Amino acid sequence: MKSESQILAQTREFVKTKMSNDAGGHDWWHVARVVGNAKTIAETEGGDKFVIELGALLHDVADWKFHDGDVTAGPKIARDWLREMSVNDSIADKVTEIVEHISFRGGTNKHVMQTLEAEIVQDADRLDALGAIGIARVFAVGEALGKTIYNPDIPPRSYDNFKAYRNNLKDSPTVNHFYEKLLLLKDKMNTSTGRSMAEYRHGYMEGYLKEFFAEWDGEK
Ligand code: ADP
Ligand code: NI
């Protein structure tokens, strides 16, 4: 029987090798930051720390954007890994829910997380798309997707289904992503600790955008 800390250590190594080839958005350091955010949130919100850390570690193990849009790849990889680690079914179910439902999918993901642990990991993941780190990531991912930084002729849009969001990925400039996703996140937070962290990071991004447009127009 492995101890919880052995399982976490092995999972960390597993995720590190799995994610080492990913572009800036979902590399190992994103995962490490999500673990850190989740621990901070859990300090005030509670929850089972083992489930939270396993869920945070495995949450992006297969991103649909890099698996031809296949959203079932991640949960399967996570489930197989947890079985290999002999993690019991009730913990494995909670972790798999996190991996299966964490993604934003253009705002078309309507799943309501069933456990406090899932709510915390989802908040932790959303936080990493916000603030100073969020700004760095959005431009890194935008570049990887072959997008331009900004084009005032292409206004931001909203998406009523996942397919439209996926198909539009390359056409919409990176700055639009702030309006299409990032600035919407603070109102989608699950926990009050997550929300107040998101509000702080949101304010930082608003300030950034204000500077961006002022500079775009040559005002300063
Ligand atoms: P989720 O896994 O919650 O669906 P994403 O994979 O959409 O989250 O986002 C992960 C990171 O990639 C975020 O930092 C986000 O800003 C960035 N990103 C996602 N989609 C785009 C896009 N179309 N253009 C630029 N950055 C993006
Ligand atoms: Ni993530």
Short mmCIF file of C-alpha atoms and ligand atoms in Angstrom, two decimals:
data_model
loop_
_atom_site.label_atom_id
_atom_site.label_comp_id
_atom_site.label_asym_id
_atom_site.label_seq_id
_atom_site.Cartn_x
_atom_site.Cartn_y
_atom_site.Cartn_z
CA MET A 1 0.00 0.00 0.00
CA LYS A 2 1.46 3.39 -0.98
CA SER A 3 1.16 6.36 1.38
CA GLU A 4 -0.59 9.52 0.25
CA SER A 5 2.72 11.36 0.03
CA GLN A 6 4.20 8.58 -2.13
CA ILE A 7 1.21 8.73 -4.47
CA LEU A 8 1.53 12.52 -4.73
CA ALA A 9 5.28 12.31 -5.42
CA GLN A 10 4.76 9.70 -8.16
CA THR A 11 1.88 11.65 -9.65
CA ARG A 12 4.05 14.76 -9.74
CA GLU A 13 6.72 12.86 -11.74
CA PHE A 14 4.07 11.34 -14.03
CA VAL A 15 2.54 14.74 -14.80
CA LYS A 16 5.94 16.39 -15.29
CA THR A 17 6.94 13.93 -18.01
CA LYS A 18 3.48 13.99 -19.62
CA MET A 19 3.34 17.78 -19.85
CA SER A 20 6.92 18.65 -20.63
CA ASN A 21 6.21 19.12 -24.34
CA ASP A 22 3.19 21.40 -23.99
CA ALA A 23 3.24 25.02 -25.14
CA GLY A 24 3.33 27.80 -22.49
CA GLY A 25 -0.32 27.51 -21.50
CA HIS A 26 -0.32 24.06 -20.03
CA ASP A 27 3.20 23.17 -19.09
CA TRP A 28 4.27 21.68 -15.77
CA TRP A 29 4.67 25.12 -14.19
CA HIS A 30 1.03 25.90 -14.85
CA VAL A 31 0.20 22.75 -12.90
CA ALA A 32 2.61 23.71 -10.11
CA ARG A 33 0.94 27.14 -9.83
CA VAL A 34 -2.53 25.60 -9.77
CA VAL A 35 -1.42 23.33 -6.91
CA GLY A 36 -0.17 26.45 -5.08
CA ASN A 37 -3.37 28.42 -5.72
CA ALA A 38 -5.48 25.45 -4.62
CA LYS A 39 -3.55 25.09 -1.36
CA THR A 40 -4.00 28.80 -0.63
CA ILE A 41 -7.75 28.57 -1.25
CA ALA A 42 -8.03 25.37 0.82
CA GLU A 43 -6.44 27.08 3.82
CA THR A 44 -9.64 29.06 4.29
CA GLU A 45 -12.20 26.91 2.46
CA GLY A 46 -11.19 23.47 3.81
CA GLY A 47 -11.66 20.28 1.74
CA ASP A 48 -9.71 17.03 1.48
CA LYS A 49 -6.12 18.05 0.78
CA PHE A 50 -5.20 14.76 -0.89
CA VAL A 51 -8.08 14.98 -3.39
CA ILE A 52 -7.32 18.65 -4.03
CA GLU A 53 -3.64 18.07 -4.76
CA LEU A 54 -4.27 14.98 -6.92
CA GLY A 55 -6.97 16.85 -8.84
CA ALA A 56 -4.75 19.91 -9.32
CA LEU A 57 -1.85 17.74 -10.48
CA LEU A 58 -3.91 15.78 -13.01
CA HIS A 59 -6.38 18.48 -14.09
CA ASP A 60 -4.79 19.26 -17.48
CA VAL A 61 -3.17 15.93 -18.21
CA ALA A 62 -4.76 15.97 -21.65
CA ASP A 63 -5.95 19.30 -23.01
CA TRP A 64 -8.65 19.04 -25.71
CA LYS A 65 -6.90 21.76 -27.76
CA PHE A 66 -3.94 19.45 -28.29
CA HIS A 67 -5.97 16.23 -28.71
CA ASP A 68 -8.01 17.13 -31.78
CA GLY A 69 -10.83 18.37 -29.57
CA ASP A 70 -11.18 15.04 -27.75
CA VAL A 71 -12.47 15.86 -24.24
CA THR A 72 -12.49 12.23 -23.07
CA ALA A 73 -8.71 11.72 -23.31
CA GLY A 74 -7.91 13.45 -19.98
CA PRO A 75 -10.37 11.63 -17.71
CA LYS A 76 -9.25 8.28 -19.11
CA ILE A 77 -5.57 8.98 -18.55
CA ALA A 78 -6.32 10.15 -14.99
CA ARG A 79 -8.55 7.16 -14.20
CA ASP A 80 -5.93 4.67 -15.47
CA TRP A 81 -3.21 6.38 -13.47
CA LEU A 82 -5.22 6.39 -10.24
CA ARG A 83 -5.97 2.70 -10.70
CA GLU A 84 -2.26 2.04 -11.15
CA MET A 85 -1.65 3.94 -7.88
CA SER A 86 -4.36 1.82 -6.16
CA VAL A 87 -6.24 4.95 -5.12
CA ASN A 88 -9.66 3.96 -3.76
CA ASP A 89 -12.78 4.44 -5.90
CA SER A 90 -14.36 7.29 -3.99
CA ILE A 91 -11.20 9.39 -4.23
CA ALA A 92 -10.66 8.39 -7.88
CA ASP A 93 -14.26 9.44 -8.69
CA LYS A 94 -13.71 12.87 -7.16
CA VAL A 95 -10.42 13.39 -8.97
CA THR A 96 -11.88 12.22 -12.29
CA GLU A 97 -14.77 14.70 -11.97
CA ILE A 98 -12.17 17.45 -11.69
CA VAL A 99 -10.27 16.33 -14.79
CA GLU A 100 -13.47 15.82 -16.77
CA HIS A 101 -15.22 19.08 -16.04
CA ILE A 102 -12.61 21.71 -15.26
CA SER A 103 -12.33 23.22 -18.74
CA PHE A 104 -14.04 26.47 -19.71
CA ARG A 105 -14.73 25.42 -23.33
CA GLY A 106 -15.63 28.90 -24.49
CA GLY A 107 -18.10 29.33 -21.64
CA THR A 108 -20.13 26.38 -22.93
CA ASN A 109 -19.24 24.13 -20.00
CA LYS A 110 -22.41 24.09 -17.87
CA HIS A 111 -21.32 21.40 -15.44
CA VAL A 112 -21.72 22.34 -11.77
CA MET A 113 -18.90 20.88 -9.72
CA GLN A 114 -20.19 18.34 -7.20
CA THR A 115 -17.54 18.57 -4.51
CA LEU A 116 -15.80 21.35 -2.60
CA GLU A 117 -12.48 19.90 -3.77
CA ALA A 118 -13.51 20.25 -7.43
CA GLU A 119 -14.72 23.79 -6.81
CA ILE A 120 -11.38 24.69 -5.29
CA VAL A 121 -9.28 23.19 -8.10
CA GLN A 122 -11.46 24.87 -10.73
CA ASP A 123 -10.99 28.21 -8.99
CA ALA A 124 -7.25 27.60 -8.72
CA ASP A 125 -7.05 26.85 -12.46
CA ARG A 126 -9.08 29.93 -13.37
CA LEU A 127 -6.85 32.11 -11.22
CA ASP A 128 -3.84 31.08 -13.29
CA ALA A 129 -5.54 32.60 -16.36
CA LEU A 130 -5.83 35.95 -14.54
CA GLY A 131 -3.50 38.70 -13.36
CA ALA A 132 0.15 39.08 -14.33
CA ILE A 133 0.54 35.36 -14.98
CA GLY A 134 -2.68 35.31 -16.97
CA ILE A 135 -1.43 38.10 -19.23
CA ALA A 136 1.84 36.26 -19.87
CA ARG A 137 -0.01 33.02 -20.62
CA VAL A 138 -2.60 34.48 -22.96
CA PHE A 139 0.09 35.92 -25.24
CA ALA A 140 2.15 32.74 -25.09
CA VAL A 141 -0.85 30.58 -25.98
CA GLY A 142 -2.03 33.07 -28.60
CA GLU A 143 1.38 32.83 -30.26
CA ALA A 144 1.26 29.03 -30.17
CA LEU A 145 -2.17 29.17 -31.85
CA GLY A 146 -0.76 31.47 -34.54
CA LYS A 147 -2.88 34.47 -33.57
CA THR A 148 -2.14 38.17 -33.97
CA ILE A 149 -1.84 40.28 -30.80
CA TYR A 150 -4.67 42.63 -31.65
CA ASN A 151 -6.72 43.79 -34.63
CA PRO A 152 -9.25 46.58 -34.05
CA ASP A 153 -11.19 45.42 -37.14
CA ILE A 154 -12.10 42.15 -35.43
CA PRO A 155 -14.36 42.72 -32.42
CA PRO A 156 -14.61 40.19 -29.56
CA ARG A 157 -17.56 37.79 -29.76
CA SER A 158 -19.37 35.34 -27.56
CA TYR A 159 -19.87 31.67 -28.35
CA ASP A 160 -23.03 29.68 -27.89
CA ASN A 161 -21.41 26.33 -28.44
CA PHE A 162 -18.08 24.61 -27.97
CA LYS A 163 -17.63 23.88 -31.69
CA ALA A 164 -17.94 27.57 -32.62
CA TYR A 165 -15.38 28.45 -29.94
CA ARG A 166 -12.97 25.76 -31.15
CA ASN A 167 -13.32 26.71 -34.82
CA ASN A 168 -12.77 30.37 -34.11
CA LEU A 169 -9.59 29.85 -32.09
CA LYS A 170 -7.16 31.13 -34.70
CA ASP A 171 -9.22 33.97 -36.18
CA SER A 172 -9.76 35.95 -33.04
CA PRO A 173 -6.80 38.13 -31.95
CA THR A 174 -5.28 37.46 -28.54
CA VAL A 175 -6.54 40.66 -26.91
CA ASN A 176 -10.09 39.55 -27.75
CA HIS A 177 -9.56 36.60 -25.46
CA PHE A 178 -9.62 38.98 -22.48
CA TYR A 179 -13.20 39.91 -23.42
CA GLU A 180 -14.25 36.47 -24.61
CA LYS A 181 -13.01 34.68 -21.51
CA LEU A 182 -10.59 36.19 -19.03
CA LEU A 183 -12.70 39.12 -17.82
CA LEU A 184 -15.70 36.80 -17.40
CA LEU A 185 -13.95 34.49 -14.99
CA LYS A 186 -14.26 36.48 -11.76
CA ASP A 187 -18.05 36.05 -11.85
CA LYS A 188 -17.70 32.31 -12.30
CA MET A 189 -15.64 31.58 -9.21
CA ASN A 190 -16.98 28.87 -6.90
CA THR A 191 -15.52 29.84 -3.52
CA SER A 192 -15.41 33.20 -1.79
CA THR A 193 -11.63 32.97 -1.30
CA GLY A 194 -11.21 32.22 -5.01
CA ARG A 195 -13.49 35.11 -5.88
CA SER A 196 -11.58 37.68 -3.89
CA MET A 197 -8.27 36.50 -5.39
CA ALA A 198 -9.88 36.69 -8.85
CA GLU A 199 -11.17 40.22 -8.22
CA TYR A 200 -7.69 41.40 -7.38
CA ARG A 201 -6.19 39.83 -10.51
CA HIS A 202 -9.10 41.12 -12.61
CA GLY A 203 -8.37 44.70 -11.53
CA TYR A 204 -4.74 44.25 -12.52
CA MET A 205 -5.76 43.10 -16.03
CA GLU A 206 -8.19 46.00 -16.46
CA GLY A 207 -5.33 48.38 -15.71
CA TYR A 208 -3.16 46.56 -18.22
CA LEU A 209 -5.79 46.82 -20.97
CA LYS A 210 -6.26 50.50 -20.32
CA GLU A 211 -2.52 51.03 -20.86
CA PHE A 212 -2.58 48.74 -23.91
CA PHE A 213 -5.28 50.73 -25.72
CA ALA A 214 -3.78 54.08 -24.75
CA GLU A 215 -0.48 52.96 -26.25
CA TRP A 216 -2.22 51.45 -29.29
CA ASP A 217 -3.71 54.84 -30.02
CA GLY A 218 -0.39 56.54 -29.40
CA GLU A 219 -1.77 58.51 -26.50
CA LYS A 220 1.22 58.01 -24.26
P1 ADP B 1 -9.52 25.82 -19.88
O1 ADP B 1 -8.60 24.63 -19.75
O2 ADP B 1 -10.11 26.30 -18.59
O3 ADP B 1 -10.51 25.69 -21.01
P2 ADP B 1 -7.90 27.19 -21.58
O4 ADP B 1 -7.18 25.97 -22.01
O5 ADP B 1 -8.91 27.83 -22.48
O6 ADP B 1 -8.57 26.96 -20.21
O7 ADP B 1 -6.86 28.29 -21.19
C1 ADP B 1 -5.57 28.01 -20.78
C2 ADP B 1 -4.68 29.20 -21.07
O8 ADP B 1 -4.63 29.40 -22.45
C3 ADP B 1 -5.22 30.50 -20.46
O9 ADP B 1 -4.17 31.22 -19.89
C4 ADP B 1 -5.85 31.21 -21.62
O10 ADP B 1 -5.76 32.60 -21.52
C5 ADP B 1 -5.05 30.70 -22.78
N1 ADP B 1 -5.90 30.62 -23.95
C6 ADP B 1 -6.93 29.77 -24.15
N2 ADP B 1 -7.53 30.00 -25.32
C7 ADP B 1 -6.86 31.02 -25.88
C8 ADP B 1 -7.00 31.74 -27.09
N3 ADP B 1 -7.96 31.45 -27.95
N4 ADP B 1 -6.13 32.75 -27.33
C9 ADP B 1 -5.16 33.05 -26.46
N5 ADP B 1 -4.98 32.41 -25.28
C10 ADP B 1 -5.81 31.42 -25.00
NI NI B 2 -5.25 24.25 -16.20
#
